[in-house]
């Protein structure tokens, strides 16, 4: 049976990428990570890919390069790996329709908050600040499709709720959020992999 081909886009550490690489290697994912692409040449995620024997490609924006031009270049690089799925795992750039329009229903993002909450960067810290102000007791993690340029929004594939009252420090809370992210991302991407291969197989 052919496995789903996954391209992972990262900008930094890549602990979620690592969860996908490990799950792919153990067979749990039901898909292959065929390439890792980063907008930051120094991203640790690229090193993780190399260590796993997966092609690692840096596509750095040029000075003053318009977003659309960059996204067209990025789309070409990604297309070279014929992906069934593209996973944004700590990808810190908004993608324009020039990229997303080429991959309808194939781009998946991970956000360390519940649907509709805390879009943008530093969501974990902002949730913690809100908790300190008595404004929330619960946060979570979501995996969703990326149909358009909306930030951390789109059809939800999976969520996990986290009771914040169980944590006394931001560090502990953050560690737990990442742990939950790793599990949820593997589950959600695994489900998509199985769907994408069964769709491929029934096609004439
Ligand atoms: C994760 O919290 C993810 O939800 C957010 O950026 C972080 C990336 O972490 N979008 P890592 O690079 O996977 O370790």
mmCIF file with all atom_site columns, C-alpha atoms and ligand atoms in Angstrom:
data_model
loop_
_atom_site.group_PDB
_atom_site.id
_atom_site.type_symbol
_atom_site.label_atom_id
_atom_site.label_alt_id
_atom_site.label_comp_id
_atom_site.label_asym_id
_atom_site.label_entity_id
_atom_site.label_seq_id
_atom_site.pdbx_PDB_ins_code
_atom_site.Cartn_x
_atom_site.Cartn_y
_atom_site.Cartn_z
_atom_site.occupancy
_atom_site.B_iso_or_equiv
_atom_site.pdbx_formal_charge
_atom_site.auth_seq_id
_atom_site.auth_comp_id
_atom_site.auth_asym_id
_atom_site.auth_atom_id
_atom_site.pdbx_PDB_model_num
ATOM   1   C CA . UNK A 1 1   ? 0.000   0.000  0.000   1.00 0.00 ? 1   UNK A CA 1
ATOM   2   C CA . UNK A 1 2   ? 1.405   3.412  -0.931  1.00 0.00 ? 2   UNK A CA 1
ATOM   3   C CA . UNK A 1 3   ? 1.945   5.733  2.001   1.00 0.00 ? 3   UNK A CA 1
ATOM   4   C CA . UNK A 1 4   ? 0.805   9.357  2.139   1.00 0.00 ? 4   UNK A CA 1
ATOM   5   C CA . UNK A 1 5   ? 3.628   11.772 1.298   1.00 0.00 ? 5   UNK A CA 1
ATOM   6   C CA . UNK A 1 6   ? 3.991   14.515 3.891   1.00 0.00 ? 6   UNK A CA 1
ATOM   7   C CA . UNK A 1 7   ? 5.982   17.726 3.579   1.00 0.00 ? 7   UNK A CA 1
ATOM   8   C CA . UNK A 1 8   ? 6.508   19.520 6.897   1.00 0.00 ? 8   UNK A CA 1
ATOM   9   C CA . UNK A 1 9   ? 7.128   23.274 7.047   1.00 0.00 ? 9   UNK A CA 1
ATOM   10  C CA . UNK A 1 10  ? 8.988   24.521 10.126  1.00 0.00 ? 10  UNK A CA 1
ATOM   11  C CA . UNK A 1 11  ? 10.524  27.780 11.297  1.00 0.00 ? 11  UNK A CA 1
ATOM   12  C CA . UNK A 1 12  ? 12.248  26.741 14.498  1.00 0.00 ? 12  UNK A CA 1
ATOM   13  C CA . UNK A 1 13  ? 12.830  24.004 17.022  1.00 0.00 ? 13  UNK A CA 1
ATOM   14  C CA . UNK A 1 14  ? 10.712  21.334 15.341  1.00 0.00 ? 14  UNK A CA 1
ATOM   15  C CA . UNK A 1 15  ? 9.628   19.251 18.333  1.00 0.00 ? 15  UNK A CA 1
ATOM   16  C CA . UNK A 1 16  ? 6.318   18.608 16.553  1.00 0.00 ? 16  UNK A CA 1
ATOM   17  C CA . UNK A 1 17  ? 8.220   17.654 13.437  1.00 0.00 ? 17  UNK A CA 1
ATOM   18  C CA . UNK A 1 18  ? 10.171  15.209 15.599  1.00 0.00 ? 18  UNK A CA 1
ATOM   19  C CA . UNK A 1 19  ? 6.908   13.640 16.800  1.00 0.00 ? 19  UNK A CA 1
ATOM   20  C CA . UNK A 1 20  ? 5.888   13.138 13.161  1.00 0.00 ? 20  UNK A CA 1
ATOM   21  C CA . UNK A 1 21  ? 9.306   11.735 12.202  1.00 0.00 ? 21  UNK A CA 1
ATOM   22  C CA . UNK A 1 22  ? 9.215   9.283  15.107  1.00 0.00 ? 22  UNK A CA 1
ATOM   23  C CA . UNK A 1 23  ? 5.639   8.200  14.351  1.00 0.00 ? 23  UNK A CA 1
ATOM   24  C CA . UNK A 1 24  ? 6.511   7.769  10.661  1.00 0.00 ? 24  UNK A CA 1
ATOM   25  C CA . UNK A 1 25  ? 9.565   5.668  11.548  1.00 0.00 ? 25  UNK A CA 1
ATOM   26  C CA . UNK A 1 26  ? 7.599   3.424  13.909  1.00 0.00 ? 26  UNK A CA 1
ATOM   27  C CA . UNK A 1 27  ? 4.801   2.949  11.350  1.00 0.00 ? 27  UNK A CA 1
ATOM   28  C CA . UNK A 1 28  ? 2.219   4.583  13.625  1.00 0.00 ? 28  UNK A CA 1
ATOM   29  C CA . UNK A 1 29  ? 1.672   7.533  11.283  1.00 0.00 ? 29  UNK A CA 1
ATOM   30  C CA . UNK A 1 30  ? 0.871   5.573  8.147   1.00 0.00 ? 30  UNK A CA 1
ATOM   31  C CA . UNK A 1 31  ? 2.668   8.218  6.106   1.00 0.00 ? 31  UNK A CA 1
ATOM   32  C CA . UNK A 1 32  ? 6.183   9.238  5.120   1.00 0.00 ? 32  UNK A CA 1
ATOM   33  C CA . UNK A 1 33  ? 7.763   12.600 5.845   1.00 0.00 ? 33  UNK A CA 1
ATOM   34  C CA . UNK A 1 34  ? 9.330   13.130 2.420   1.00 0.00 ? 34  UNK A CA 1
ATOM   35  C CA . UNK A 1 35  ? 10.792  16.605 3.031   1.00 0.00 ? 35  UNK A CA 1
ATOM   36  C CA . UNK A 1 36  ? 11.177  19.341 5.616   1.00 0.00 ? 36  UNK A CA 1
ATOM   37  C CA . UNK A 1 37  ? 11.254  22.928 4.412   1.00 0.00 ? 37  UNK A CA 1
ATOM   38  C CA . UNK A 1 38  ? 12.111  25.985 6.475   1.00 0.00 ? 38  UNK A CA 1
ATOM   39  C CA . UNK A 1 39  ? 12.061  29.714 5.861   1.00 0.00 ? 39  UNK A CA 1
ATOM   40  C CA . UNK A 1 40  ? 14.947  29.956 8.357   1.00 0.00 ? 40  UNK A CA 1
ATOM   41  C CA . UNK A 1 41  ? 18.200  28.321 7.249   1.00 0.00 ? 41  UNK A CA 1
ATOM   42  C CA . UNK A 1 42  ? 19.327  27.904 10.878  1.00 0.00 ? 42  UNK A CA 1
ATOM   43  C CA . UNK A 1 43  ? 16.114  26.234 12.069  1.00 0.00 ? 43  UNK A CA 1
ATOM   44  C CA . UNK A 1 44  ? 16.842  23.268 14.320  1.00 0.00 ? 44  UNK A CA 1
ATOM   45  C CA . UNK A 1 45  ? 14.016  21.435 12.554  1.00 0.00 ? 45  UNK A CA 1
ATOM   46  C CA . UNK A 1 46  ? 16.247  21.127 9.475   1.00 0.00 ? 46  UNK A CA 1
ATOM   47  C CA . UNK A 1 47  ? 18.871  19.346 11.568  1.00 0.00 ? 47  UNK A CA 1
ATOM   48  C CA . UNK A 1 48  ? 16.234  16.967 12.916  1.00 0.00 ? 48  UNK A CA 1
ATOM   49  C CA . UNK A 1 49  ? 15.242  16.145 9.326   1.00 0.00 ? 49  UNK A CA 1
ATOM   50  C CA . UNK A 1 50  ? 18.839  15.483 8.292   1.00 0.00 ? 50  UNK A CA 1
ATOM   51  C CA . UNK A 1 51  ? 19.346  13.227 11.275  1.00 0.00 ? 51  UNK A CA 1
ATOM   52  C CA . UNK A 1 52  ? 16.278  11.246 10.226  1.00 0.00 ? 52  UNK A CA 1
ATOM   53  C CA . UNK A 1 53  ? 17.571  10.980 6.651   1.00 0.00 ? 53  UNK A CA 1
ATOM   54  C CA . UNK A 1 54  ? 14.816  13.222 5.280   1.00 0.00 ? 54  UNK A CA 1
ATOM   55  C CA . UNK A 1 55  ? 15.607  15.933 2.681   1.00 0.00 ? 55  UNK A CA 1
ATOM   56  C CA . UNK A 1 56  ? 15.900  19.303 4.447   1.00 0.00 ? 56  UNK A CA 1
ATOM   57  C CA . UNK A 1 57  ? 15.527  22.440 2.375   1.00 0.00 ? 57  UNK A CA 1
ATOM   58  C CA . UNK A 1 58  ? 15.893  26.079 3.416   1.00 0.00 ? 58  UNK A CA 1
ATOM   59  C CA . UNK A 1 59  ? 13.868  28.577 1.393   1.00 0.00 ? 59  UNK A CA 1
ATOM   60  C CA . UNK A 1 60  ? 14.888  31.900 2.902   1.00 0.00 ? 60  UNK A CA 1
ATOM   61  C CA . UNK A 1 61  ? 13.005  35.025 1.876   1.00 0.00 ? 61  UNK A CA 1
ATOM   62  C CA . UNK A 1 62  ? 15.119  37.468 -0.086  1.00 0.00 ? 62  UNK A CA 1
ATOM   63  C CA . UNK A 1 63  ? 15.422  41.036 1.091   1.00 0.00 ? 63  UNK A CA 1
ATOM   64  C CA . UNK A 1 64  ? 12.197  42.940 0.283   1.00 0.00 ? 64  UNK A CA 1
ATOM   65  C CA . UNK A 1 65  ? 10.807  39.926 -1.552  1.00 0.00 ? 65  UNK A CA 1
ATOM   66  C CA . UNK A 1 66  ? 7.026   40.330 -1.880  1.00 0.00 ? 66  UNK A CA 1
ATOM   67  C CA . UNK A 1 67  ? 5.061   37.696 0.026   1.00 0.00 ? 67  UNK A CA 1
ATOM   68  C CA . UNK A 1 68  ? 3.473   36.403 -3.177  1.00 0.00 ? 68  UNK A CA 1
ATOM   69  C CA . UNK A 1 69  ? 6.820   35.918 -4.899  1.00 0.00 ? 69  UNK A CA 1
ATOM   70  C CA . UNK A 1 70  ? 8.183   34.061 -1.903  1.00 0.00 ? 70  UNK A CA 1
ATOM   71  C CA . UNK A 1 71  ? 5.083   31.856 -1.711  1.00 0.00 ? 71  UNK A CA 1
ATOM   72  C CA . UNK A 1 72  ? 5.346   31.020 -5.416  1.00 0.00 ? 72  UNK A CA 1
ATOM   73  C CA . UNK A 1 73  ? 8.968   29.913 -4.882  1.00 0.00 ? 73  UNK A CA 1
ATOM   74  C CA . UNK A 1 74  ? 8.002   27.942 -1.815  1.00 0.00 ? 74  UNK A CA 1
ATOM   75  C CA . UNK A 1 75  ? 5.124   26.254 -3.684  1.00 0.00 ? 75  UNK A CA 1
ATOM   76  C CA . UNK A 1 76  ? 7.547   25.156 -6.436  1.00 0.00 ? 76  UNK A CA 1
ATOM   77  C CA . UNK A 1 77  ? 9.944   23.607 -3.930  1.00 0.00 ? 77  UNK A CA 1
ATOM   78  C CA . UNK A 1 78  ? 7.114   21.831 -2.112  1.00 0.00 ? 78  UNK A CA 1
ATOM   79  C CA . UNK A 1 79  ? 5.581   20.633 -5.406  1.00 0.00 ? 79  UNK A CA 1
ATOM   80  C CA . UNK A 1 80  ? 8.883   18.938 -6.203  1.00 0.00 ? 80  UNK A CA 1
ATOM   81  C CA . UNK A 1 81  ? 8.130   16.461 -3.403  1.00 0.00 ? 81  UNK A CA 1
ATOM   82  C CA . UNK A 1 82  ? 4.589   15.629 -4.679  1.00 0.00 ? 82  UNK A CA 1
ATOM   83  C CA . UNK A 1 83  ? 2.925   15.951 -1.284  1.00 0.00 ? 83  UNK A CA 1
ATOM   84  C CA . UNK A 1 84  ? -0.418  14.462 -0.282  1.00 0.00 ? 84  UNK A CA 1
ATOM   85  C CA . UNK A 1 85  ? -0.292  16.594 2.871   1.00 0.00 ? 85  UNK A CA 1
ATOM   86  C CA . UNK A 1 86  ? 1.573   19.702 3.982   1.00 0.00 ? 86  UNK A CA 1
ATOM   87  C CA . UNK A 1 87  ? 1.908   20.150 7.728   1.00 0.00 ? 87  UNK A CA 1
ATOM   88  C CA . UNK A 1 88  ? 2.709   23.550 9.239   1.00 0.00 ? 88  UNK A CA 1
ATOM   89  C CA . UNK A 1 89  ? 4.505   22.608 12.454  1.00 0.00 ? 89  UNK A CA 1
ATOM   90  C CA . UNK A 1 90  ? 5.702   25.845 13.990  1.00 0.00 ? 90  UNK A CA 1
ATOM   91  C CA . UNK A 1 91  ? 5.701   27.619 10.605  1.00 0.00 ? 91  UNK A CA 1
ATOM   92  C CA . UNK A 1 92  ? 5.831   31.302 11.476  1.00 0.00 ? 92  UNK A CA 1
ATOM   93  C CA . UNK A 1 93  ? 4.701   32.909 8.218   1.00 0.00 ? 93  UNK A CA 1
ATOM   94  C CA . UNK A 1 94  ? 1.215   33.530 6.896   1.00 0.00 ? 94  UNK A CA 1
ATOM   95  C CA . UNK A 1 95  ? 0.814   31.735 3.576   1.00 0.00 ? 95  UNK A CA 1
ATOM   96  C CA . UNK A 1 96  ? -1.014  33.559 0.788   1.00 0.00 ? 96  UNK A CA 1
ATOM   97  C CA . UNK A 1 97  ? -3.481  32.052 -1.664  1.00 0.00 ? 97  UNK A CA 1
ATOM   98  C CA . UNK A 1 98  ? -0.626  31.789 -4.181  1.00 0.00 ? 98  UNK A CA 1
ATOM   99  C CA . UNK A 1 99  ? 0.533   28.863 -2.082  1.00 0.00 ? 99  UNK A CA 1
ATOM   100 C CA . UNK A 1 100 ? -2.708  27.683 -0.471  1.00 0.00 ? 100 UNK A CA 1
ATOM   101 C CA . UNK A 1 101 ? -4.676  27.743 -3.741  1.00 0.00 ? 101 UNK A CA 1
ATOM   102 C CA . UNK A 1 102 ? -2.359  25.044 -5.100  1.00 0.00 ? 102 UNK A CA 1
ATOM   103 C CA . UNK A 1 103 ? -3.057  22.731 -2.179  1.00 0.00 ? 103 UNK A CA 1
ATOM   104 C CA . UNK A 1 104 ? -6.763  22.812 -1.286  1.00 0.00 ? 104 UNK A CA 1
ATOM   105 C CA . UNK A 1 105 ? -7.586  20.567 1.688   1.00 0.00 ? 105 UNK A CA 1
ATOM   106 C CA . UNK A 1 106 ? -3.956  19.551 1.987   1.00 0.00 ? 106 UNK A CA 1
ATOM   107 C CA . UNK A 1 107 ? -2.487  22.151 4.336   1.00 0.00 ? 107 UNK A CA 1
ATOM   108 C CA . UNK A 1 108 ? -2.751  21.427 8.040   1.00 0.00 ? 108 UNK A CA 1
ATOM   109 C CA . UNK A 1 109 ? -1.773  23.732 10.910  1.00 0.00 ? 109 UNK A CA 1
ATOM   110 C CA . UNK A 1 110 ? -1.239  23.230 14.602  1.00 0.00 ? 110 UNK A CA 1
ATOM   111 C CA . UNK A 1 111 ? -2.210  25.944 17.101  1.00 0.00 ? 111 UNK A CA 1
ATOM   112 C CA . UNK A 1 112 ? -1.553  25.783 20.859  1.00 0.00 ? 112 UNK A CA 1
ATOM   113 C CA . UNK A 1 113 ? -5.033  27.015 21.808  1.00 0.00 ? 113 UNK A CA 1
ATOM   114 C CA . UNK A 1 114 ? -8.652  26.031 21.255  1.00 0.00 ? 114 UNK A CA 1
ATOM   115 C CA . UNK A 1 115 ? -10.588 26.969 18.082  1.00 0.00 ? 115 UNK A CA 1
ATOM   116 C CA . UNK A 1 116 ? -11.231 30.687 17.812  1.00 0.00 ? 116 UNK A CA 1
ATOM   117 C CA . UNK A 1 117 ? -8.905  31.490 20.720  1.00 0.00 ? 117 UNK A CA 1
ATOM   118 C CA . UNK A 1 118 ? -5.588  33.339 20.930  1.00 0.00 ? 118 UNK A CA 1
ATOM   119 C CA . UNK A 1 119 ? -4.683  33.476 17.225  1.00 0.00 ? 119 UNK A CA 1
ATOM   120 C CA . UNK A 1 120 ? -1.116  34.477 16.401  1.00 0.00 ? 120 UNK A CA 1
ATOM   121 C CA . UNK A 1 121 ? 2.163   34.113 18.215  1.00 0.00 ? 121 UNK A CA 1
ATOM   122 C CA . UNK A 1 122 ? 2.814   33.442 21.924  1.00 0.00 ? 122 UNK A CA 1
ATOM   123 C CA . UNK A 1 123 ? -0.600  31.816 22.447  1.00 0.00 ? 123 UNK A CA 1
ATOM   124 C CA . UNK A 1 124 ? 0.662   29.718 25.371  1.00 0.00 ? 124 UNK A CA 1
ATOM   125 C CA . UNK A 1 125 ? 2.035   32.738 27.229  1.00 0.00 ? 125 UNK A CA 1
ATOM   126 C CA . UNK A 1 126 ? -1.101  34.753 26.504  1.00 0.00 ? 126 UNK A CA 1
ATOM   127 C CA . UNK A 1 127 ? -3.296  31.952 27.840  1.00 0.00 ? 127 UNK A CA 1
ATOM   128 C CA . UNK A 1 128 ? -1.130  31.892 30.967  1.00 0.00 ? 128 UNK A CA 1
ATOM   129 C CA . UNK A 1 129 ? -1.451  35.665 31.388  1.00 0.00 ? 129 UNK A CA 1
ATOM   130 C CA . UNK A 1 130 ? -5.228  35.383 31.079  1.00 0.00 ? 130 UNK A CA 1
ATOM   131 C CA . UNK A 1 131 ? -5.234  32.639 33.688  1.00 0.00 ? 131 UNK A CA 1
ATOM   132 C CA . UNK A 1 132 ? -3.190  34.892 36.027  1.00 0.00 ? 132 UNK A CA 1
ATOM   133 C CA . UNK A 1 133 ? -5.817  37.606 35.567  1.00 0.00 ? 133 UNK A CA 1
ATOM   134 C CA . UNK A 1 134 ? -8.565  35.115 36.431  1.00 0.00 ? 134 UNK A CA 1
ATOM   135 C CA . UNK A 1 135 ? -9.960  35.245 32.894  1.00 0.00 ? 135 UNK A CA 1
ATOM   136 C CA . UNK A 1 136 ? -9.634  31.555 32.009  1.00 0.00 ? 136 UNK A CA 1
ATOM   137 C CA . UNK A 1 137 ? -9.147  28.098 33.517  1.00 0.00 ? 137 UNK A CA 1
ATOM   138 C CA . UNK A 1 138 ? -9.048  26.107 30.331  1.00 0.00 ? 138 UNK A CA 1
ATOM   139 C CA . UNK A 1 139 ? -7.005  26.198 27.170  1.00 0.00 ? 139 UNK A CA 1
ATOM   140 C CA . UNK A 1 140 ? -5.989  23.549 24.667  1.00 0.00 ? 140 UNK A CA 1
ATOM   141 C CA . UNK A 1 141 ? -4.591  22.628 21.313  1.00 0.00 ? 141 UNK A CA 1
ATOM   142 C CA . UNK A 1 142 ? -6.103  22.313 17.869  1.00 0.00 ? 142 UNK A CA 1
ATOM   143 C CA . UNK A 1 143 ? -5.206  20.926 14.471  1.00 0.00 ? 143 UNK A CA 1
ATOM   144 C CA . UNK A 1 144 ? -7.031  22.475 11.536  1.00 0.00 ? 144 UNK A CA 1
ATOM   145 C CA . UNK A 1 145 ? -7.054  22.793 7.768   1.00 0.00 ? 145 UNK A CA 1
ATOM   146 C CA . UNK A 1 146 ? -5.747  26.040 6.271   1.00 0.00 ? 146 UNK A CA 1
ATOM   147 C CA . UNK A 1 147 ? -8.094  27.071 3.439   1.00 0.00 ? 147 UNK A CA 1
ATOM   148 C CA . UNK A 1 148 ? -7.131  30.738 3.330   1.00 0.00 ? 148 UNK A CA 1
ATOM   149 C CA . UNK A 1 149 ? -5.005  33.492 4.818   1.00 0.00 ? 149 UNK A CA 1
ATOM   150 C CA . UNK A 1 150 ? -6.873  33.538 8.135   1.00 0.00 ? 150 UNK A CA 1
ATOM   151 C CA . UNK A 1 151 ? -4.545  33.223 11.124  1.00 0.00 ? 151 UNK A CA 1
ATOM   152 C CA . UNK A 1 152 ? -4.973  30.001 13.101  1.00 0.00 ? 152 UNK A CA 1
ATOM   153 C CA . UNK A 1 153 ? -8.472  29.504 11.702  1.00 0.00 ? 153 UNK A CA 1
ATOM   154 C CA . UNK A 1 154 ? -10.054 26.992 9.352   1.00 0.00 ? 154 UNK A CA 1
ATOM   155 C CA . UNK A 1 155 ? -11.982 23.724 9.532   1.00 0.00 ? 155 UNK A CA 1
ATOM   156 C CA . UNK A 1 156 ? -11.055 21.982 12.775  1.00 0.00 ? 156 UNK A CA 1
ATOM   157 C CA . UNK A 1 157 ? -9.703  18.430 12.531  1.00 0.00 ? 157 UNK A CA 1
ATOM   158 C CA . UNK A 1 158 ? -8.942  17.711 16.186  1.00 0.00 ? 158 UNK A CA 1
ATOM   159 C CA . UNK A 1 159 ? -8.882  19.451 19.552  1.00 0.00 ? 159 UNK A CA 1
ATOM   160 C CA . UNK A 1 160 ? -7.656  18.659 23.044  1.00 0.00 ? 160 UNK A CA 1
ATOM   161 C CA . UNK A 1 161 ? -8.723  20.620 26.109  1.00 0.00 ? 161 UNK A CA 1
ATOM   162 C CA . UNK A 1 162 ? -6.267  21.358 28.917  1.00 0.00 ? 162 UNK A CA 1
ATOM   163 C CA . UNK A 1 163 ? -7.275  22.178 32.492  1.00 0.00 ? 163 UNK A CA 1
ATOM   164 C CA . UNK A 1 164 ? -4.905  25.011 33.392  1.00 0.00 ? 164 UNK A CA 1
ATOM   165 C CA . UNK A 1 165 ? -5.632  24.789 37.097  1.00 0.00 ? 165 UNK A CA 1
ATOM   166 C CA . UNK A 1 166 ? -3.389  21.713 37.263  1.00 0.00 ? 166 UNK A CA 1
ATOM   167 C CA . UNK A 1 167 ? -0.274  23.870 36.659  1.00 0.00 ? 167 UNK A CA 1
ATOM   168 C CA . UNK A 1 168 ? 1.544   26.279 38.936  1.00 0.00 ? 168 UNK A CA 1
ATOM   169 C CA . UNK A 1 169 ? 4.206   27.604 36.550  1.00 0.00 ? 169 UNK A CA 1
ATOM   170 C CA . UNK A 1 170 ? 4.224   28.701 32.918  1.00 0.00 ? 170 UNK A CA 1
ATOM   171 C CA . UNK A 1 171 ? 7.072   26.248 32.253  1.00 0.00 ? 171 UNK A CA 1
ATOM   172 C CA . UNK A 1 172 ? 5.046   23.276 33.446  1.00 0.00 ? 172 UNK A CA 1
ATOM   173 C CA . UNK A 1 173 ? 1.986   24.413 31.535  1.00 0.00 ? 173 UNK A CA 1
ATOM   174 C CA . UNK A 1 174 ? 4.025   24.974 28.374  1.00 0.00 ? 174 UNK A CA 1
ATOM   175 C CA . UNK A 1 175 ? 5.686   21.561 28.637  1.00 0.00 ? 175 UNK A CA 1
ATOM   176 C CA . UNK A 1 176 ? 2.286   19.949 28.925  1.00 0.00 ? 176 UNK A CA 1
ATOM   177 C CA . UNK A 1 177 ? 0.853   21.903 25.970  1.00 0.00 ? 177 UNK A CA 1
ATOM   178 C CA . UNK A 1 178 ? 3.738   20.684 23.805  1.00 0.00 ? 178 UNK A CA 1
ATOM   179 C CA . UNK A 1 179 ? 3.253   17.118 24.984  1.00 0.00 ? 179 UNK A CA 1
ATOM   180 C CA . UNK A 1 180 ? -0.447  17.316 24.034  1.00 0.00 ? 180 UNK A CA 1
ATOM   181 C CA . UNK A 1 181 ? 0.413   18.938 20.701  1.00 0.00 ? 181 UNK A CA 1
ATOM   182 C CA . UNK A 1 182 ? 2.778   16.124 19.779  1.00 0.00 ? 182 UNK A CA 1
ATOM   183 C CA . UNK A 1 183 ? 0.122   13.513 20.451  1.00 0.00 ? 183 UNK A CA 1
ATOM   184 C CA . UNK A 1 184 ? -2.751  15.391 18.774  1.00 0.00 ? 184 UNK A CA 1
ATOM   185 C CA . UNK A 1 185 ? -0.731  16.230 15.667  1.00 0.00 ? 185 UNK A CA 1
ATOM   186 C CA . UNK A 1 186 ? 0.318   12.603 15.172  1.00 0.00 ? 186 UNK A CA 1
ATOM   187 C CA . UNK A 1 187 ? -3.288  11.430 15.631  1.00 0.00 ? 187 UNK A CA 1
ATOM   188 C CA . UNK A 1 188 ? -4.774  14.024 13.256  1.00 0.00 ? 188 UNK A CA 1
ATOM   189 C CA . UNK A 1 189 ? -2.118  13.613 10.568  1.00 0.00 ? 189 UNK A CA 1
ATOM   190 C CA . UNK A 1 190 ? -2.383  9.831  10.912  1.00 0.00 ? 190 UNK A CA 1
ATOM   191 C CA . UNK A 1 191 ? -6.128  10.032 10.258  1.00 0.00 ? 191 UNK A CA 1
ATOM   192 C CA . UNK A 1 192 ? -5.550  12.192 7.171   1.00 0.00 ? 192 UNK A CA 1
ATOM   193 C CA . UNK A 1 193 ? -2.872  9.799  5.904   1.00 0.00 ? 193 UNK A CA 1
ATOM   194 C CA . UNK A 1 194 ? -5.253  6.875  6.105   1.00 0.00 ? 194 UNK A CA 1
ATOM   195 C CA . UNK A 1 195 ? -7.992  8.891  4.347   1.00 0.00 ? 195 UNK A CA 1
ATOM   196 C CA . UNK A 1 196 ? -5.666  10.083 1.613   1.00 0.00 ? 196 UNK A CA 1
ATOM   197 C CA . UNK A 1 197 ? -4.354  6.597  0.826   1.00 0.00 ? 197 UNK A CA 1
ATOM   198 C CA . UNK A 1 198 ? -7.798  4.989  0.822   1.00 0.00 ? 198 UNK A CA 1
ATOM   199 C CA . UNK A 1 199 ? -9.044  7.760  -1.509  1.00 0.00 ? 199 UNK A CA 1
ATOM   200 C CA . UNK A 1 200 ? -6.073  7.146  -3.802  1.00 0.00 ? 200 UNK A CA 1
ATOM   201 C CA . UNK A 1 201 ? -6.790  3.438  -3.896  1.00 0.00 ? 201 UNK A CA 1
ATOM   202 C CA . UNK A 1 202 ? -10.456 3.643  -4.844  1.00 0.00 ? 202 UNK A CA 1
ATOM   203 C CA . UNK A 1 203 ? -9.818  6.173  -7.612  1.00 0.00 ? 203 UNK A CA 1
ATOM   204 C CA . UNK A 1 204 ? -10.030 4.714  -11.128 1.00 0.00 ? 204 UNK A CA 1
HETATM 205 C C1 . LIG B 2 .   ? 4.046   24.953 18.647  1.00 0.00 ? 1   LIG B C1 1
HETATM 206 O O1 . LIG B 2 .   ? 3.572   25.351 19.913  1.00 0.00 ? 1   LIG B O1 1
HETATM 207 C C2 . LIG B 2 .   ? 3.001   25.195 17.598  1.00 0.00 ? 1   LIG B C2 1
HETATM 208 O O2 . LIG B 2 .   ? 1.703   24.978 18.024  1.00 0.00 ? 1   LIG B O2 1
HETATM 209 C C3 . LIG B 2 .   ? 3.212   26.649 17.286  1.00 0.00 ? 1   LIG B C3 1
HETATM 210 O O3 . LIG B 2 .   ? 4.621   26.807 17.305  1.00 0.00 ? 1   LIG B O3 1
HETATM 211 C C4 . LIG B 2 .   ? 5.193   25.847 18.198  1.00 0.00 ? 1   LIG B C4 1
HETATM 212 C C5 . LIG B 2 .   ? 6.252   25.105 17.467  1.00 0.00 ? 1   LIG B C5 1
HETATM 213 O O4 . LIG B 2 .   ? 7.006   24.248 18.296  1.00 0.00 ? 1   LIG B O4 1
HETATM 214 N N1 . LIG B 2 .   ? 2.556   27.004 16.050  1.00 0.00 ? 1   LIG B N1 1
HETATM 215 P P1 . LIG B 2 .   ? 8.053   23.234 17.654  1.00 0.00 ? 1   LIG B P1 1
HETATM 216 O O5 . LIG B 2 .   ? 8.921   24.017 16.689  1.00 0.00 ? 1   LIG B O5 1
HETATM 217 O O6 . LIG B 2 .   ? 7.283   22.155 16.957  1.00 0.00 ? 1   LIG B O6 1
HETATM 218 O O7 . LIG B 2 .   ? 8.856   22.696 18.800  1.00 0.00 ? 1   LIG B O7 1
#
